mmCIF file of C-alpha atoms in Angstrom:
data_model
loop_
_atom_site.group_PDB
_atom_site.id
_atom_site.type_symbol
_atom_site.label_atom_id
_atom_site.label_comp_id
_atom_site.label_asym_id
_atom_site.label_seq_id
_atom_site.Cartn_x
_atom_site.Cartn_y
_atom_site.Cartn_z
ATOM 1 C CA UNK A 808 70.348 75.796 133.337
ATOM 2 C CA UNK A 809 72.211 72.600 133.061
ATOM 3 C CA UNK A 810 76.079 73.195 132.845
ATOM 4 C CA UNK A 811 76.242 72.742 129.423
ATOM 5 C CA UNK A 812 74.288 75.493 128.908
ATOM 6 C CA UNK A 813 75.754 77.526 130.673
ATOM 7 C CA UNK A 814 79.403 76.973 130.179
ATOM 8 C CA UNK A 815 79.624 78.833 126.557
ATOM 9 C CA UNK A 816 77.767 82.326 128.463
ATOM 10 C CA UNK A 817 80.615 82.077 130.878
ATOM 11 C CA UNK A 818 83.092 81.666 128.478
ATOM 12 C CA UNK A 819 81.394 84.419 126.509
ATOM 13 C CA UNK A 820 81.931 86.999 129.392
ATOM 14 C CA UNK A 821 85.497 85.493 130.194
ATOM 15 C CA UNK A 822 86.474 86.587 126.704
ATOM 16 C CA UNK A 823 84.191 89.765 126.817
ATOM 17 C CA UNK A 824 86.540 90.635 130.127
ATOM 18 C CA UNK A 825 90.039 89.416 128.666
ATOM 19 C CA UNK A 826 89.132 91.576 125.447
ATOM 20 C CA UNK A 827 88.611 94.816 127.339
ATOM 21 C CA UNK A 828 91.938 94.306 129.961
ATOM 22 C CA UNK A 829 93.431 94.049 126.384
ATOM 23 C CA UNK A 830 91.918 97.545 125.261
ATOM 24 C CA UNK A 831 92.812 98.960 128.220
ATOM 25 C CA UNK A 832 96.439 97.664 128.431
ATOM 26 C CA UNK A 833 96.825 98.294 124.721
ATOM 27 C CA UNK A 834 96.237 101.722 125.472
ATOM 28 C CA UNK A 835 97.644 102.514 128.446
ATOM 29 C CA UNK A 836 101.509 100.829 126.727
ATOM 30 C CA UNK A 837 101.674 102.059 123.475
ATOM 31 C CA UNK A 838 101.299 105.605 122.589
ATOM 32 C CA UNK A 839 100.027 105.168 118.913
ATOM 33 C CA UNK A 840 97.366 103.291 119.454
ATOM 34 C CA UNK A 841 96.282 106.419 122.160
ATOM 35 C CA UNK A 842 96.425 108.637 118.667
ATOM 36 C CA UNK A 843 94.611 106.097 117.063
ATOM 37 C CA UNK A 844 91.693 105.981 119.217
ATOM 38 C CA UNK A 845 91.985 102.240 119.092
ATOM 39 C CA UNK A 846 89.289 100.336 120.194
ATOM 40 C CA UNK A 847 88.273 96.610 121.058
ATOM 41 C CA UNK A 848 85.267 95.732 118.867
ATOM 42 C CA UNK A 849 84.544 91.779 119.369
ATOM 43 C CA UNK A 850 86.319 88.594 120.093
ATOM 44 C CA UNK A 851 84.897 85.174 119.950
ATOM 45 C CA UNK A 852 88.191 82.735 120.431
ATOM 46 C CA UNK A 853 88.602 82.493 116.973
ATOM 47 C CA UNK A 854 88.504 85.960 115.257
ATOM 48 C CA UNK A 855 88.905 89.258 117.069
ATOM 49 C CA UNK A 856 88.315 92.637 115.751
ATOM 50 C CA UNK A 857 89.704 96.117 116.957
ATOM 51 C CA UNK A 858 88.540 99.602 115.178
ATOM 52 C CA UNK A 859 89.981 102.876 114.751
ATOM 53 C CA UNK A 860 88.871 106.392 113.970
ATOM 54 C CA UNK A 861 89.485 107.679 110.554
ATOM 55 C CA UNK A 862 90.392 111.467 112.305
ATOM 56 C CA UNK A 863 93.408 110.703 113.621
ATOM 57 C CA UNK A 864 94.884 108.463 111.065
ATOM 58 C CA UNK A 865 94.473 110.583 107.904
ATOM 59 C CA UNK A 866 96.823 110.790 105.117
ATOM 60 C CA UNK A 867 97.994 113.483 102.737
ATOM 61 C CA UNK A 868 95.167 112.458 100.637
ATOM 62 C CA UNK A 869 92.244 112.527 103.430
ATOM 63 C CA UNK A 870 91.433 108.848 103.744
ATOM 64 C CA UNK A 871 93.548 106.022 105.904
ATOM 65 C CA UNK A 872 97.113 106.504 106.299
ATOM 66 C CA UNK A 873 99.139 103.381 105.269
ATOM 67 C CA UNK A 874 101.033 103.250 108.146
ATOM 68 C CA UNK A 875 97.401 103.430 110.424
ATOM 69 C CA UNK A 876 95.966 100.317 108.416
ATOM 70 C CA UNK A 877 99.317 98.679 109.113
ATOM 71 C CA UNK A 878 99.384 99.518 113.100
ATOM 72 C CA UNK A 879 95.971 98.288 113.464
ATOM 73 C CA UNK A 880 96.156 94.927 111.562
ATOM 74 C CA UNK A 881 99.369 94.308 113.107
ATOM 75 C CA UNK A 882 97.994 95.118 116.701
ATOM 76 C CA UNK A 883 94.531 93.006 115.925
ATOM 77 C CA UNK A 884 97.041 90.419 114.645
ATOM 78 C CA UNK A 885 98.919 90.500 118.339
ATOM 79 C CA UNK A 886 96.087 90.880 120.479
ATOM 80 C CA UNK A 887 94.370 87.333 118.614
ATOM 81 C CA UNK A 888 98.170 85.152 120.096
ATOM 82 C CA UNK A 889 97.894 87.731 123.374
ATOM 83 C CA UNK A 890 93.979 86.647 124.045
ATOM 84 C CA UNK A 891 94.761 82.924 123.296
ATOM 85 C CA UNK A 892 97.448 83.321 125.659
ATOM 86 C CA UNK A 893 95.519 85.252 128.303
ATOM 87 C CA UNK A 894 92.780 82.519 128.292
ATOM 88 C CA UNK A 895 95.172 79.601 128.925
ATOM 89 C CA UNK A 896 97.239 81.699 131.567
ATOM 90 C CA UNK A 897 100.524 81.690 129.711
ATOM 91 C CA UNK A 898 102.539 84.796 130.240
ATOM 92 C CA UNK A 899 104.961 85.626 126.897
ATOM 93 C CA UNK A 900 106.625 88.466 125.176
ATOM 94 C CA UNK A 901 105.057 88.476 121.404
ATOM 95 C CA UNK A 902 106.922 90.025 118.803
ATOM 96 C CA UNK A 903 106.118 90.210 115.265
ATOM 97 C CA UNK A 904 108.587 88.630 113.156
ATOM 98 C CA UNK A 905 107.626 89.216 109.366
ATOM 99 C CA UNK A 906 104.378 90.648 107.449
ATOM 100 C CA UNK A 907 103.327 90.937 104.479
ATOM 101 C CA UNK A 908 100.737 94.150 103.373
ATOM 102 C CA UNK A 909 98.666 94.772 100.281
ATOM 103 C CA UNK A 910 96.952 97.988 100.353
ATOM 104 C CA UNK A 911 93.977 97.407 97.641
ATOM 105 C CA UNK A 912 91.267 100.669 98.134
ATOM 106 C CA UNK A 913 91.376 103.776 99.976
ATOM 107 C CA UNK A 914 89.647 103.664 103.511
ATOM 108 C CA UNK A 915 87.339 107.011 103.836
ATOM 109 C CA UNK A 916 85.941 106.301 107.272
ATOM 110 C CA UNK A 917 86.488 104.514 110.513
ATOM 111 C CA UNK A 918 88.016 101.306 109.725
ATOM 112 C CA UNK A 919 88.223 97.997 111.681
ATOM 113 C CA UNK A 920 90.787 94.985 111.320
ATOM 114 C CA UNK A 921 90.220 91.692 111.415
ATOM 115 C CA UNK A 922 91.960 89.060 112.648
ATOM 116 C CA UNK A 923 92.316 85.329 112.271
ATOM 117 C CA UNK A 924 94.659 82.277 112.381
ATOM 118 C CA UNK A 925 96.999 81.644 109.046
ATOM 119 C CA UNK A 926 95.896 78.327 106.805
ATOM 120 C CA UNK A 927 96.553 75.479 108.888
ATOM 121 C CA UNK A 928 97.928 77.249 111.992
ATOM 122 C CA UNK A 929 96.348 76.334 115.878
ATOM 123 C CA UNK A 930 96.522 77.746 118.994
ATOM 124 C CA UNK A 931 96.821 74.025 120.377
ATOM 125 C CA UNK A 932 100.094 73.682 118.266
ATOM 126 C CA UNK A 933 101.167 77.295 119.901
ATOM 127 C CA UNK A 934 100.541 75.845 123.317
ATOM 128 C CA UNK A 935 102.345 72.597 122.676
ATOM 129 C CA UNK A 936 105.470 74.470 121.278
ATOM 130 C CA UNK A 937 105.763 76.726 124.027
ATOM 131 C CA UNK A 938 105.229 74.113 126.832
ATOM 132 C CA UNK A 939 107.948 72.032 125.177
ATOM 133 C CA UNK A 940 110.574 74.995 124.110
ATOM 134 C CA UNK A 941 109.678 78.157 125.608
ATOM 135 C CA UNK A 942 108.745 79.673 122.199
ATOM 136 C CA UNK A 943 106.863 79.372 119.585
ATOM 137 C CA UNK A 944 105.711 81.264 116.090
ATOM 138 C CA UNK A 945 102.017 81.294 114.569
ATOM 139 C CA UNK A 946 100.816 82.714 111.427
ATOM 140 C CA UNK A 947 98.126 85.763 111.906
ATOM 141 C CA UNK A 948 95.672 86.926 108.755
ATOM 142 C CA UNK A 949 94.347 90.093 108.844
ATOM 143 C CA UNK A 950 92.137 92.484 106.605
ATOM 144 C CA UNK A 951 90.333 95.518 106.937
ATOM 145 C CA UNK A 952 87.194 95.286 105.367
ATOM 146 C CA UNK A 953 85.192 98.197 103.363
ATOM 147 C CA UNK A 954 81.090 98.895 103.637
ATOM 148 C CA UNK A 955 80.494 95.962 100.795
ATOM 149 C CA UNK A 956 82.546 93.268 102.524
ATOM 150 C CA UNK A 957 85.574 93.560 100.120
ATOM 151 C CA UNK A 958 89.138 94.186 101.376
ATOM 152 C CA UNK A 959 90.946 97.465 101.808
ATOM 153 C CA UNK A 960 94.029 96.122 102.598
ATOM 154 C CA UNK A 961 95.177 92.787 104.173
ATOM 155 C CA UNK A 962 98.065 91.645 106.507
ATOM 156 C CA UNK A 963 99.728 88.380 106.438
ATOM 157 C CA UNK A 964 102.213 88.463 109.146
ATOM 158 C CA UNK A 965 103.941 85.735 111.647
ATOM 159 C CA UNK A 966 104.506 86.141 115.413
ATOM 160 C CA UNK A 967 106.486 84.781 118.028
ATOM 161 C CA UNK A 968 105.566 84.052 121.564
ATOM 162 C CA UNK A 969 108.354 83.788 123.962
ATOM 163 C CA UNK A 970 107.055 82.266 127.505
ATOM 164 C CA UNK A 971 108.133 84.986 130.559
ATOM 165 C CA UNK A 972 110.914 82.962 133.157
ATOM 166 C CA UNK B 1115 133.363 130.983 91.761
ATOM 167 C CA UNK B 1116 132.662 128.749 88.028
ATOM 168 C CA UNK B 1117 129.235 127.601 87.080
ATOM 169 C CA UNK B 1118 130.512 124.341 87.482
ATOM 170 C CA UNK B 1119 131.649 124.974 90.982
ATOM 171 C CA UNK B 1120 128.319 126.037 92.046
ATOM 172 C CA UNK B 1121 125.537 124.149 90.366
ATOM 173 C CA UNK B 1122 126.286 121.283 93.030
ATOM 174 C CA UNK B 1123 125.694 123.880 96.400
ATOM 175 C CA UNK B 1124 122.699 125.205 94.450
ATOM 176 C CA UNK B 1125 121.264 121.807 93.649
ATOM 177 C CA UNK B 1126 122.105 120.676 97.511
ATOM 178 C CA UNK B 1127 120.023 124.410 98.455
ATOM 179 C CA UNK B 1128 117.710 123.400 96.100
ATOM 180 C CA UNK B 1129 117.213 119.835 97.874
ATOM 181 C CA UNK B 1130 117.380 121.122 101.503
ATOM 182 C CA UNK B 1131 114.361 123.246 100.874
ATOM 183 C CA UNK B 1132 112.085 120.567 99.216
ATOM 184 C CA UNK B 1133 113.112 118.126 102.169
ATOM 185 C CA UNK B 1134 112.480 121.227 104.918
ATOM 186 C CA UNK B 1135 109.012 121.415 102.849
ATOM 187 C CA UNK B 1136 108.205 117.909 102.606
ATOM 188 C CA UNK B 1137 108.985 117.516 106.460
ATOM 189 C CA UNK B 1138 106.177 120.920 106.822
ATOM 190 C CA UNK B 1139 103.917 119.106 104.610
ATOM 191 C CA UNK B 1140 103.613 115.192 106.349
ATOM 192 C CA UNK B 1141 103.438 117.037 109.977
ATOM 193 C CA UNK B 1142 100.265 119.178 108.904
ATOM 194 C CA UNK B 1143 98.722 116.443 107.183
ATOM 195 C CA UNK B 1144 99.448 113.365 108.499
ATOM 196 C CA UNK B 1145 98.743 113.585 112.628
ATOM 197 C CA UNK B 1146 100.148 110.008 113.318
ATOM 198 C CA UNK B 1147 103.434 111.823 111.984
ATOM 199 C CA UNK B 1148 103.100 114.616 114.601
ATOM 200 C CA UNK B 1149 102.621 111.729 117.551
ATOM 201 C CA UNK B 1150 105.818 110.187 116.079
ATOM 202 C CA UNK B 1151 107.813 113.448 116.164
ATOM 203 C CA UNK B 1152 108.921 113.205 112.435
ATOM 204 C CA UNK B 1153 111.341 114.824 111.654
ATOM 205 C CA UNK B 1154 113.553 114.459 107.828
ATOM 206 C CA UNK B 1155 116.985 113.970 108.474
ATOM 207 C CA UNK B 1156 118.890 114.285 105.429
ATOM 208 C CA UNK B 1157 118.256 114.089 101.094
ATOM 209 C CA UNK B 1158 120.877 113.501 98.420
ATOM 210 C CA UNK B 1159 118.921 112.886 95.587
ATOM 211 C CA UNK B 1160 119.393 109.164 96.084
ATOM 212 C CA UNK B 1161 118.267 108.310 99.926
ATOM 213 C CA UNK B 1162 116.006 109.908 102.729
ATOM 214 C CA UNK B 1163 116.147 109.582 106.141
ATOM 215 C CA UNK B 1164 113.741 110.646 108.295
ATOM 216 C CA UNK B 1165 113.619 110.381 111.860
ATOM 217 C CA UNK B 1166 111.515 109.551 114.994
ATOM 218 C CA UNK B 1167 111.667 109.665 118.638
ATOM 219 C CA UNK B 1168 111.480 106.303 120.663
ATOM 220 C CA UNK B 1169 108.790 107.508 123.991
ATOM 221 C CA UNK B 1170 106.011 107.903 121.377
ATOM 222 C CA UNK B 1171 106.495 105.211 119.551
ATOM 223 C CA UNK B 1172 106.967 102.372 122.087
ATOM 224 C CA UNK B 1173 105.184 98.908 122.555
ATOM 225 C CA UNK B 1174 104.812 97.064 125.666
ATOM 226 C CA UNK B 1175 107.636 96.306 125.732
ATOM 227 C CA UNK B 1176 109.181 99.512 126.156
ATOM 228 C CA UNK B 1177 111.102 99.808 122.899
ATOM 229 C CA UNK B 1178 109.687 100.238 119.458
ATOM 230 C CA UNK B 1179 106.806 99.435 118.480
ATOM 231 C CA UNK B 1180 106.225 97.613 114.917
ATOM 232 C CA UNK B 1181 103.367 99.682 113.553
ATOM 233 C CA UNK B 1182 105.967 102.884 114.120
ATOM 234 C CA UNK B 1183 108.474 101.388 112.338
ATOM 235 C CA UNK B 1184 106.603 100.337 109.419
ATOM 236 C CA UNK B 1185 104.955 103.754 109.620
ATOM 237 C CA UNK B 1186 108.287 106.096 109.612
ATOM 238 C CA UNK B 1187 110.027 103.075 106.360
ATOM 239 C CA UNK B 1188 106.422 103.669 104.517
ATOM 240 C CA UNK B 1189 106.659 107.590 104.828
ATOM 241 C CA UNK B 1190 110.256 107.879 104.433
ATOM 242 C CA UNK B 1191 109.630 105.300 101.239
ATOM 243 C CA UNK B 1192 106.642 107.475 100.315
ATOM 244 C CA UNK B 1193 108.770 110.901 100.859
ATOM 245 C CA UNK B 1194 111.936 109.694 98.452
ATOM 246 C CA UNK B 1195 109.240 109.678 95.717
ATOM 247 C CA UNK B 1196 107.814 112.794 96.254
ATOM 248 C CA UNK B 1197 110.919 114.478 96.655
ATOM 249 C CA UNK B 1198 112.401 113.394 93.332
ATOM 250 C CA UNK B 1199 108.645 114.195 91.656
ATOM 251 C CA UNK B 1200 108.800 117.152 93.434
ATOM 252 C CA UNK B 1201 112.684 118.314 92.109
ATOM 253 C CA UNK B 1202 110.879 117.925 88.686
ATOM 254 C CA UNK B 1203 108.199 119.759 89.125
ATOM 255 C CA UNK B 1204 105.243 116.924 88.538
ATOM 256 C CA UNK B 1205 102.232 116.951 90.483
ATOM 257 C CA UNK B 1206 101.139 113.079 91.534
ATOM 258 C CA UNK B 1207 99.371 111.971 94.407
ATOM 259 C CA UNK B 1208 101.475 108.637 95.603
ATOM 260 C CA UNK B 1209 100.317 105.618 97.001
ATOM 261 C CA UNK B 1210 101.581 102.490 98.538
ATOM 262 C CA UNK B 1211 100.718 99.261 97.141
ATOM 263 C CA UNK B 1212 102.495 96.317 98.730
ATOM 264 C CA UNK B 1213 105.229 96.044 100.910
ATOM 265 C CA UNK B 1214 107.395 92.889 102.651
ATOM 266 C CA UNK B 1215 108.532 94.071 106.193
ATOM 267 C CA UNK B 1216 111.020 92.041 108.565
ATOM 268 C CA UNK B 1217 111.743 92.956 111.795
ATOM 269 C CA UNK B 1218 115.259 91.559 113.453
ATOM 270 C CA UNK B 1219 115.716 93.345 116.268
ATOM 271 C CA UNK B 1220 114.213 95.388 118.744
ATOM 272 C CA UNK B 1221 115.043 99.767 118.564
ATOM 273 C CA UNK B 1222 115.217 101.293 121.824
ATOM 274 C CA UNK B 1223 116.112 104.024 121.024
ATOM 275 C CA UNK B 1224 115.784 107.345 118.896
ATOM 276 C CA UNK B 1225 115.670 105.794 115.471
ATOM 277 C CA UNK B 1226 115.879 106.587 111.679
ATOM 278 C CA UNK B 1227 114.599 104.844 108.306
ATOM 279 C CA UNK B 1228 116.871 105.239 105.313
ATOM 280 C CA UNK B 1229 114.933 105.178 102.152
ATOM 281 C CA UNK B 1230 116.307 104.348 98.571
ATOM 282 C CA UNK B 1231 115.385 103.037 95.336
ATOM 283 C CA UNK B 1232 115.025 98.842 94.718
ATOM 284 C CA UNK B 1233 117.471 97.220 92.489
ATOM 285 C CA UNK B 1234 117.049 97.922 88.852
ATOM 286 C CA UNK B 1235 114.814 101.073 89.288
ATOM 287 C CA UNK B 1236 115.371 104.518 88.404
ATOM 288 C CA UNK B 1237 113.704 107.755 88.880
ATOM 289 C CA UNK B 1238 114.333 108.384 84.716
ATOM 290 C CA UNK B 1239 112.090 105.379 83.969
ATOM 291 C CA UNK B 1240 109.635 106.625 86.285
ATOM 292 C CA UNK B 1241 109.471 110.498 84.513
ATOM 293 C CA UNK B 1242 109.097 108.408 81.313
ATOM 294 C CA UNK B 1243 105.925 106.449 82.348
ATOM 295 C CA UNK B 1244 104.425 108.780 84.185
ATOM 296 C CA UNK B 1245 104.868 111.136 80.993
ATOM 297 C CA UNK B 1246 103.765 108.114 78.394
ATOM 298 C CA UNK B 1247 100.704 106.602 80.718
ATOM 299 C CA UNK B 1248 100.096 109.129 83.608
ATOM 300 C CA UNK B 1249 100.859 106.900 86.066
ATOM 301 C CA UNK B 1250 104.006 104.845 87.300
ATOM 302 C CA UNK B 1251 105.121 102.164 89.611
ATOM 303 C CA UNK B 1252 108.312 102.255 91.657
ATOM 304 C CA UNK B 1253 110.448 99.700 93.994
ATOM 305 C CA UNK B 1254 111.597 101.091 97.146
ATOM 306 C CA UNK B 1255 113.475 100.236 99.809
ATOM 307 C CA UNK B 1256 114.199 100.850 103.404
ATOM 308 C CA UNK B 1257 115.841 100.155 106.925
ATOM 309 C CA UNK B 1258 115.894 101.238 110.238
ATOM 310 C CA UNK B 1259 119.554 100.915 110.873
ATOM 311 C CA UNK B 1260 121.291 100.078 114.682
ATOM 312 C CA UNK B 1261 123.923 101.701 116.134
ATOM 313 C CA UNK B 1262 126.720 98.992 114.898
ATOM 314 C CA UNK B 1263 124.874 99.937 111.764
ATOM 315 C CA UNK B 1264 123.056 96.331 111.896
ATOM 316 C CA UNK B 1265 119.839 96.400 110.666
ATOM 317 C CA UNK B 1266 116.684 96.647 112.947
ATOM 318 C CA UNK B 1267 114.148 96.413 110.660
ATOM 319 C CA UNK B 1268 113.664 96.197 106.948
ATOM 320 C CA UNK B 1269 110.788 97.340 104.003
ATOM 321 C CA UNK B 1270 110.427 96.557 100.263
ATOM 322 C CA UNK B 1271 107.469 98.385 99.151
ATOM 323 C CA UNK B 1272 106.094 99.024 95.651
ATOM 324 C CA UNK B 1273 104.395 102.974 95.429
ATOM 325 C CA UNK B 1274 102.589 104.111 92.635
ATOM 326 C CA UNK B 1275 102.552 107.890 91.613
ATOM 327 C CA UNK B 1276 99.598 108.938 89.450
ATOM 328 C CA UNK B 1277 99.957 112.502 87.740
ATOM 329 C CA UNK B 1278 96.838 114.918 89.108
ATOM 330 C CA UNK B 1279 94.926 116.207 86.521
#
């Protein structure tokens, strides 16, 4: 294979590996997402996707606790800035700063989120920021979709990356 | 002692137990509440505060971690309806619809959300719709304070309560 070909396969696996350290640490740090059953579903630079088990996050009502769909978006949302991050080698603190939920349908089974960049947001304006101040903030979407590709809820939420001295 | 003298210690009774219930109620049905170690606090009629302890509930980071906080504002949001729906004896399941978070600063430690009605609303107007239409929408909202009584985090959420038939 010619290098071209074969530089998107080993980008592919890079991400494949970055995605499942993030699992893993995920996991291991925060005890909710234990509870949760969190897990790492797919990444592809772009979008990235984490699921969780209905089980676990119940309501009073039997489907998705609020506060579950809101964990996991706003996770999904962190991990996207953390992978970009991972994949460029810059070590920050990210904090969410703001968000903004609309819970639309009850969820009555496992449930994913998925997340992407905000409307004219880029990772190559993140990196510039950061390089140049130490910081920076980025706009995450996020939505958890139901069987028929509509929305269950959505996240719109901003982050900030703070670079590690 | 006069009537008038003890209406006010039988109402607070009165309160006490639907809180103590309420608290019974979220731990056996929701089991992200259990992780959390929920526990309600204190009811007036007018605010709720529950509680929750920091180890579960950390991030990375080692202090609190975002989904928990929006988690313990939603329920405590969620429980403030309940409780006043409860006092008067209507059966509704209640849902969240929206909310606006903002987090300032990061908890770590034990912390509690303080839950009260938005500007303008009123539990009256609330009995009234639900009465008229069988449903009702309601502004709530709610803070995890700090110790200098700063506030960590803040939620404006819109619930609706829908009589059960």
């Amino acid at each position: 294979m010619s290098p071209m070909q074969q530089n998107p396969s080993n980008r592919d696996a890079e991400r494949e590996r970055l995605c499942a350290a993030l699992e893993r640490k995920i996991l291991a740090d925060i005890p909710l997402a234990r509870t949760m059953l969190l897990r790492a579903r797919a990444y592809d630079g772009v979008s990235l996707t984490f699921s969780a088990a209905l089980a676990p996050n119940i309501n009073d009502k039997g489907c998705a606790f609020g506060g579950s769909l809101v964990s996991l978006m706003t996770l999904t949302g962190w991990g996207l800035i953390k992978l970009a991050l991972d994949a460029r080698g810059v070590d920050c603190d990210i904090y969410v700063k703001d968000s903004q939920i609309r819970y639309i349908a009850p969820v009555w089974r496992d449930f994913d989120a998925i997340a992407g960049l905000g409307e004219g947001q880029s990772f190559a304006a993140m990196f510039d920021t950061i390089d140049a101040r130490g910081k920076a903030g980025i706009d995450v979407r996020c939505h958890v979709p139901l069987a028929d590709d509509s929305q269950a809820a959505t996240l719109a939420a901003r982050f900030v990356a703070i670079a590690r001295r």
